[in-house]
Amino acid sequence: MTDAHDRAPDHAHHGYITDKEKYLARLKRIEGQARGVHRMVDEEKYCIDILTQISALTSALEAVAVGLLEDHLRHCVVDAARLGGPEADEKITEATQAIARLVR
């Protein structure tokens, strides 16, 4: 299976690129949260406190995923739909599969 970036190496076509710094900042905070959870486990903190932090980490990751999905729909899918043809069908299928993975 090929990744989306393998099919479209020209990053100028990715919608999120305009918000790249925002995504990178969010991901840096998420990395810090993950390190914090690791530290809590290492220090044998109370399980419920760890679970609370894991819930916050999960929510943060989901927010990034939803943002990327929205950008993908607004840019890649809309552009492909305007052009029509097999690429439009492929982008819609790709987005549907991404949504399915997020809701599992």
CSV table of N, CA and C in Angstrom, one decimal, residues 14-98:
chain,number,residue,atom,x,y,z
A,14,HIS,N,-1.0,20.1,-0.7
A,14,HIS,CA,-1.6,19.7,0.5
A,14,HIS,C,-2.2,20.9,1.2
A,15,GLY,N,-3.5,20.8,1.6
A,15,GLY,CA,-4.2,22.0,2.2
A,15,GLY,C,-3.6,22.4,3.5
A,16,TYR,N,-3.1,21.5,4.3
A,16,TYR,CA,-2.7,21.8,5.6
A,16,TYR,C,-1.4,22.6,5.6
A,17,ILE,N,-0.7,22.6,4.5
A,17,ILE,CA,0.6,23.3,4.5
A,17,ILE,C,0.5,24.8,4.9
A,18,THR,N,-0.6,25.4,4.7
A,18,THR,CA,-0.8,26.8,5.1
A,18,THR,C,-0.8,26.9,6.6
A,19,ASP,N,-1.2,25.9,7.3
A,19,ASP,CA,-1.3,25.9,8.7
A,19,ASP,C,-0.2,25.0,9.4
A,20,LYS,N,0.8,24.7,8.6
A,20,LYS,CA,1.9,23.8,9.1
A,20,LYS,C,2.4,24.2,10.4
A,21,GLU,N,2.7,25.4,10.7
A,21,GLU,CA,3.3,25.9,11.9
A,21,GLU,C,2.3,25.6,13.1
A,22,LYS,N,1.0,25.8,12.8
A,22,LYS,CA,0.0,25.5,13.8
A,22,LYS,C,0.0,24.0,14.2
A,23,TYR,N,0.0,23.2,13.2
A,23,TYR,CA,0.0,21.8,13.4
A,23,TYR,C,1.3,21.3,14.1
A,24,LEU,N,2.4,21.9,13.7
A,24,LEU,CA,3.7,21.5,14.4
A,24,LEU,C,3.7,21.9,15.9
A,25,ALA,N,3.1,23.1,16.2
A,25,ALA,CA,3.0,23.6,17.5
A,25,ALA,C,2.1,22.6,18.4
A,26,ARG,N,1.0,22.3,17.8
A,26,ARG,CA,0.1,21.3,18.5
A,26,ARG,C,0.8,20.0,18.7
A,27,LEU,N,1.5,19.5,17.7
A,27,LEU,CA,2.1,18.2,17.9
A,27,LEU,C,3.3,18.3,18.9
A,28,LYS,N,3.9,19.4,19.0
A,28,LYS,CA,5.0,19.6,20.0
A,28,LYS,C,4.4,19.5,21.4
A,29,ARG,N,3.2,20.1,21.6
A,29,ARG,CA,2.5,20.1,22.9
A,29,ARG,C,2.1,18.6,23.2
A,30,ILE,N,1.6,17.9,22.1
A,30,ILE,CA,1.2,16.5,22.3
A,30,ILE,C,2.4,15.7,22.7
A,31,GLU,N,3.5,15.9,22.1
A,31,GLU,CA,4.7,15.2,22.5
A,31,GLU,C,5.0,15.4,24.0
A,32,GLY,N,4.9,16.6,24.4
A,32,GLY,CA,5.1,16.9,25.8
A,32,GLY,C,4.1,16.2,26.7
A,33,GLN,N,2.9,16.2,26.3
A,33,GLN,CA,1.9,15.5,27.1
A,33,GLN,C,2.2,14.0,27.2
A,34,ALA,N,2.7,13.4,26.0
A,34,ALA,CA,3.0,12.0,26.0
A,34,ALA,C,4.2,11.7,27.0
A,35,ARG,N,5.2,12.6,27.0
A,35,ARG,CA,6.3,12.4,27.9
A,35,ARG,C,5.8,12.6,29.3
A,36,GLY,N,4.8,13.4,29.6
A,36,GLY,CA,4.3,13.6,30.9
A,36,GLY,C,3.6,12.3,31.4
A,37,VAL,N,2.8,11.7,30.5
A,37,VAL,CA,2.2,10.4,30.8
A,37,VAL,C,3.3,9.3,31.1
A,38,HIS,N,4.3,9.3,30.3
A,38,HIS,CA,5.4,8.3,30.5
A,38,HIS,C,6.0,8.6,31.9
A,39,ARG,N,6.2,9.8,32.3
A,39,ARG,CA,6.8,10.2,33.6
A,39,ARG,C,5.9,9.7,34.7
A,40,MET,N,4.6,10.0,34.5
A,40,MET,CA,3.6,9.6,35.5
A,40,MET,C,3.6,8.1,35.8
A,41,VAL,N,3.7,7.3,34.7
A,41,VAL,CA,3.7,5.8,34.9
A,41,VAL,C,5.0,5.5,35.6
A,42,ASP,N,6.2,6.1,35.1
A,42,ASP,CA,7.5,5.8,35.7
A,42,ASP,C,7.4,6.1,37.2
A,43,GLU,N,6.8,7.2,37.6
A,43,GLU,CA,6.7,7.6,39.0
A,43,GLU,C,5.6,6.9,39.8
A,44,GLU,N,4.9,6.0,39.1
A,44,GLU,CA,3.8,5.3,39.7
A,44,GLU,C,2.7,6.2,40.3
A,45,LYS,N,2.3,7.2,39.5
A,45,LYS,CA,1.2,8.1,39.9
A,45,LYS,C,-0.1,7.3,40.0
A,46,TYR,N,-1.1,7.9,40.6
A,46,TYR,CA,-2.4,7.3,40.7
A,46,TYR,C,-3.0,7.0,39.3
A,47,CYS,N,-3.5,5.8,39.2
A,47,CYS,CA,-4.0,5.4,37.9
A,47,CYS,C,-5.1,6.3,37.2
A,48,ILE,N,-6.0,6.8,38.0
A,48,ILE,CA,-7.0,7.7,37.5
A,48,ILE,C,-6.4,9.0,37.0
A,49,ASP,N,-5.4,9.5,37.6
A,49,ASP,CA,-4.7,10.7,37.1
A,49,ASP,C,-4.0,10.4,35.8
A,50,ILE,N,-3.4,9.2,35.7
A,50,ILE,CA,-2.8,8.9,34.4
A,50,ILE,C,-3.9,8.7,33.3
A,51,LEU,N,-5.0,8.1,33.6
A,51,LEU,CA,-6.0,7.9,32.6
A,51,LEU,C,-6.6,9.3,32.2
A,52,THR,N,-6.7,10.2,33.1
A,52,THR,CA,-7.2,11.5,32.8
A,52,THR,C,-6.2,12.2,31.8
A,53,GLN,N,-5.0,12.1,32.0
A,53,GLN,CA,-4.0,12.6,31.1
A,53,GLN,C,-4.0,11.9,29.7
A,54,ILE,N,-4.2,10.6,29.7
A,54,ILE,CA,-4.3,9.9,28.5
A,54,ILE,C,-5.6,10.4,27.7
A,55,SER,N,-6.6,10.6,28.4
A,55,SER,CA,-7.8,11.1,27.8
A,55,SER,C,-7.6,12.5,27.1
A,56,ALA,N,-6.9,13.4,27.8
A,56,ALA,CA,-6.5,14.7,27.3
A,56,ALA,C,-5.6,14.5,26.1
A,57,LEU,N,-4.7,13.6,26.1
A,57,LEU,CA,-3.8,13.3,25.0
A,57,LEU,C,-4.5,12.8,23.8
A,58,THR,N,-5.5,11.9,24.1
A,58,THR,CA,-6.3,11.4,23.0
A,58,THR,C,-7.1,12.5,22.3
A,59,SER,N,-7.7,13.3,23.1
A,59,SER,CA,-8.5,14.4,22.6
A,59,SER,C,-7.7,15.4,21.8
A,60,ALA,N,-6.4,15.7,22.2
A,60,ALA,CA,-5.5,16.5,21.5
A,60,ALA,C,-5.2,15.9,20.1
A,61,LEU,N,-4.9,14.6,20.1
A,61,LEU,CA,-4.6,13.9,18.8
A,61,LEU,C,-5.8,13.9,17.9
A,62,GLU,N,-7.0,13.7,18.5
A,62,GLU,CA,-8.2,13.7,17.7
A,62,GLU,C,-8.5,15.1,17.1
A,63,ALA,N,-8.2,16.1,17.8
A,63,ALA,CA,-8.4,17.5,17.3
A,63,ALA,C,-7.4,17.8,16.1
A,64,VAL,N,-6.2,17.3,16.2
A,64,VAL,CA,-5.3,17.4,15.0
A,64,VAL,C,-5.8,16.6,13.9
A,65,ALA,N,-6.3,15.4,14.1
A,65,ALA,CA,-6.8,14.6,13.0
A,65,ALA,C,-8.0,15.2,12.4
A,66,VAL,N,-8.9,15.7,13.1
A,66,VAL,CA,-10.1,16.4,12.6
A,66,VAL,C,-9.7,17.6,11.8
A,67,GLY,N,-8.8,18.4,12.3
A,67,GLY,CA,-8.3,19.5,11.5
A,67,GLY,C,-7.7,19.1,10.2
A,68,LEU,N,-6.8,18.1,10.2
A,68,LEU,CA,-6.2,17.6,9.0
A,68,LEU,C,-7.3,17.1,8.0
A,69,LEU,N,-8.2,16.4,8.5
A,69,LEU,CA,-9.3,15.9,7.7
A,69,LEU,C,-10.1,17.0,7.1
A,70,GLU,N,-10.4,18.0,7.9
A,70,GLU,CA,-11.2,19.2,7.3
A,70,GLU,C,-10.4,19.8,6.2
A,71,ASP,N,-9.1,20.1,6.5
A,71,ASP,CA,-8.2,20.7,5.4
A,71,ASP,C,-8.2,19.8,4.2
A,72,HIS,N,-8.1,18.5,4.4
A,72,HIS,CA,-8.1,17.6,3.2
A,72,HIS,C,-9.4,17.7,2.4
A,73,LEU,N,-10.5,17.7,3.1
A,73,LEU,CA,-11.8,17.8,2.4
A,73,LEU,C,-11.9,19.2,1.7
A,74,ARG,N,-11.5,20.2,2.4
A,74,ARG,CA,-11.6,21.6,1.8
A,74,ARG,C,-10.7,21.8,0.6
A,75,HIS,N,-9.6,21.1,0.6
A,75,HIS,CA,-8.6,21.4,-0.5
A,75,HIS,C,-8.5,20.2,-1.5
A,76,CYS,N,-8.0,19.1,-1.0
A,76,CYS,CA,-7.7,18.0,-1.9
A,76,CYS,C,-9.0,17.4,-2.5
A,77,VAL,N,-10.0,17.1,-1.7
A,77,VAL,CA,-11.2,16.5,-2.2
A,77,VAL,C,-12.0,17.5,-3.0
A,78,VAL,N,-12.2,18.7,-2.6
A,78,VAL,CA,-12.9,19.7,-3.4
A,78,VAL,C,-12.2,19.9,-4.7
A,79,ASP,N,-10.9,20.1,-4.7
A,79,ASP,CA,-10.2,20.2,-6.0
A,79,ASP,C,-10.4,19.0,-6.9
A,80,ALA,N,-10.3,17.8,-6.4
A,80,ALA,CA,-10.5,16.6,-7.2
A,80,ALA,C,-11.9,16.6,-7.7
A,81,ALA,N,-12.9,16.9,-6.9
A,81,ALA,CA,-14.3,16.9,-7.3
A,81,ALA,C,-14.6,17.8,-8.4
A,82,ARG,N,-13.9,19.0,-8.4
A,82,ARG,CA,-14.1,20.0,-9.5
A,82,ARG,C,-13.6,19.4,-10.8
A,83,LEU,N,-12.5,18.6,-10.7
A,83,LEU,CA,-11.9,18.0,-11.9
A,83,LEU,C,-12.7,16.8,-12.4
A,84,GLY,N,-13.3,16.1,-11.4
A,84,GLY,CA,-14.1,15.0,-11.7
A,84,GLY,C,-13.3,13.8,-12.1
A,85,GLY,N,-13.9,12.8,-12.6
A,85,GLY,CA,-13.2,11.6,-13.1
A,85,GLY,C,-12.8,10.7,-12.0
A,86,PRO,N,-11.8,9.8,-12.3
A,86,PRO,CA,-11.4,8.7,-11.3
A,86,PRO,C,-10.7,9.3,-10.1
A,87,GLU,N,-10.0,10.5,-10.3
A,87,GLU,CA,-9.3,11.1,-9.1
A,87,GLU,C,-10.3,11.6,-8.1
A,88,ALA,N,-11.4,12.1,-8.6
A,88,ALA,CA,-12.5,12.5,-7.6
A,88,ALA,C,-13.0,11.4,-6.8
A,89,ASP,N,-13.3,10.3,-7.5
A,89,ASP,CA,-13.8,9.1,-6.8
A,89,ASP,C,-12.7,8.6,-5.8
A,90,GLU,N,-11.4,8.6,-6.2
A,90,GLU,CA,-10.4,8.1,-5.3
A,90,GLU,C,-10.3,9.0,-4.1
A,91,LYS,N,-10.3,10.3,-4.3
A,91,LYS,CA,-10.2,11.2,-3.1
A,91,LYS,C,-11.4,11.0,-2.1
A,92,ILE,N,-12.6,10.8,-2.7
A,92,ILE,CA,-13.8,10.6,-1.8
A,92,ILE,C,-13.6,9.3,-1.1
A,93,THR,N,-13.2,8.3,-1.7
A,93,THR,CA,-13.0,7.0,-1.1
A,93,THR,C,-11.9,7.1,0.0
A,94,GLU,N,-10.8,7.8,-0.3
A,94,GLU,CA,-9.7,8.0,0.6
A,94,GLU,C,-10.2,8.7,1.9
A,95,ALA,N,-11.0,9.8,1.7
A,95,ALA,CA,-11.5,10.5,2.8
A,95,ALA,C,-12.5,9.7,3.6
A,96,THR,N,-13.3,8.9,3.0
A,96,THR,CA,-14.3,8.0,3.7
A,96,THR,C,-13.5,7.0,4.5
A,97,GLN,N,-12.5,6.5,4.0
A,97,GLN,CA,-11.7,5.5,4.7
A,97,GLN,C,-11.0,6.2,5.9
A,98,ALA,N,-10.5,7.4,5.7
A,98,ALA,CA,-9.9,8.1,6.8
A,98,ALA,C,-10.9,8.4,8.0
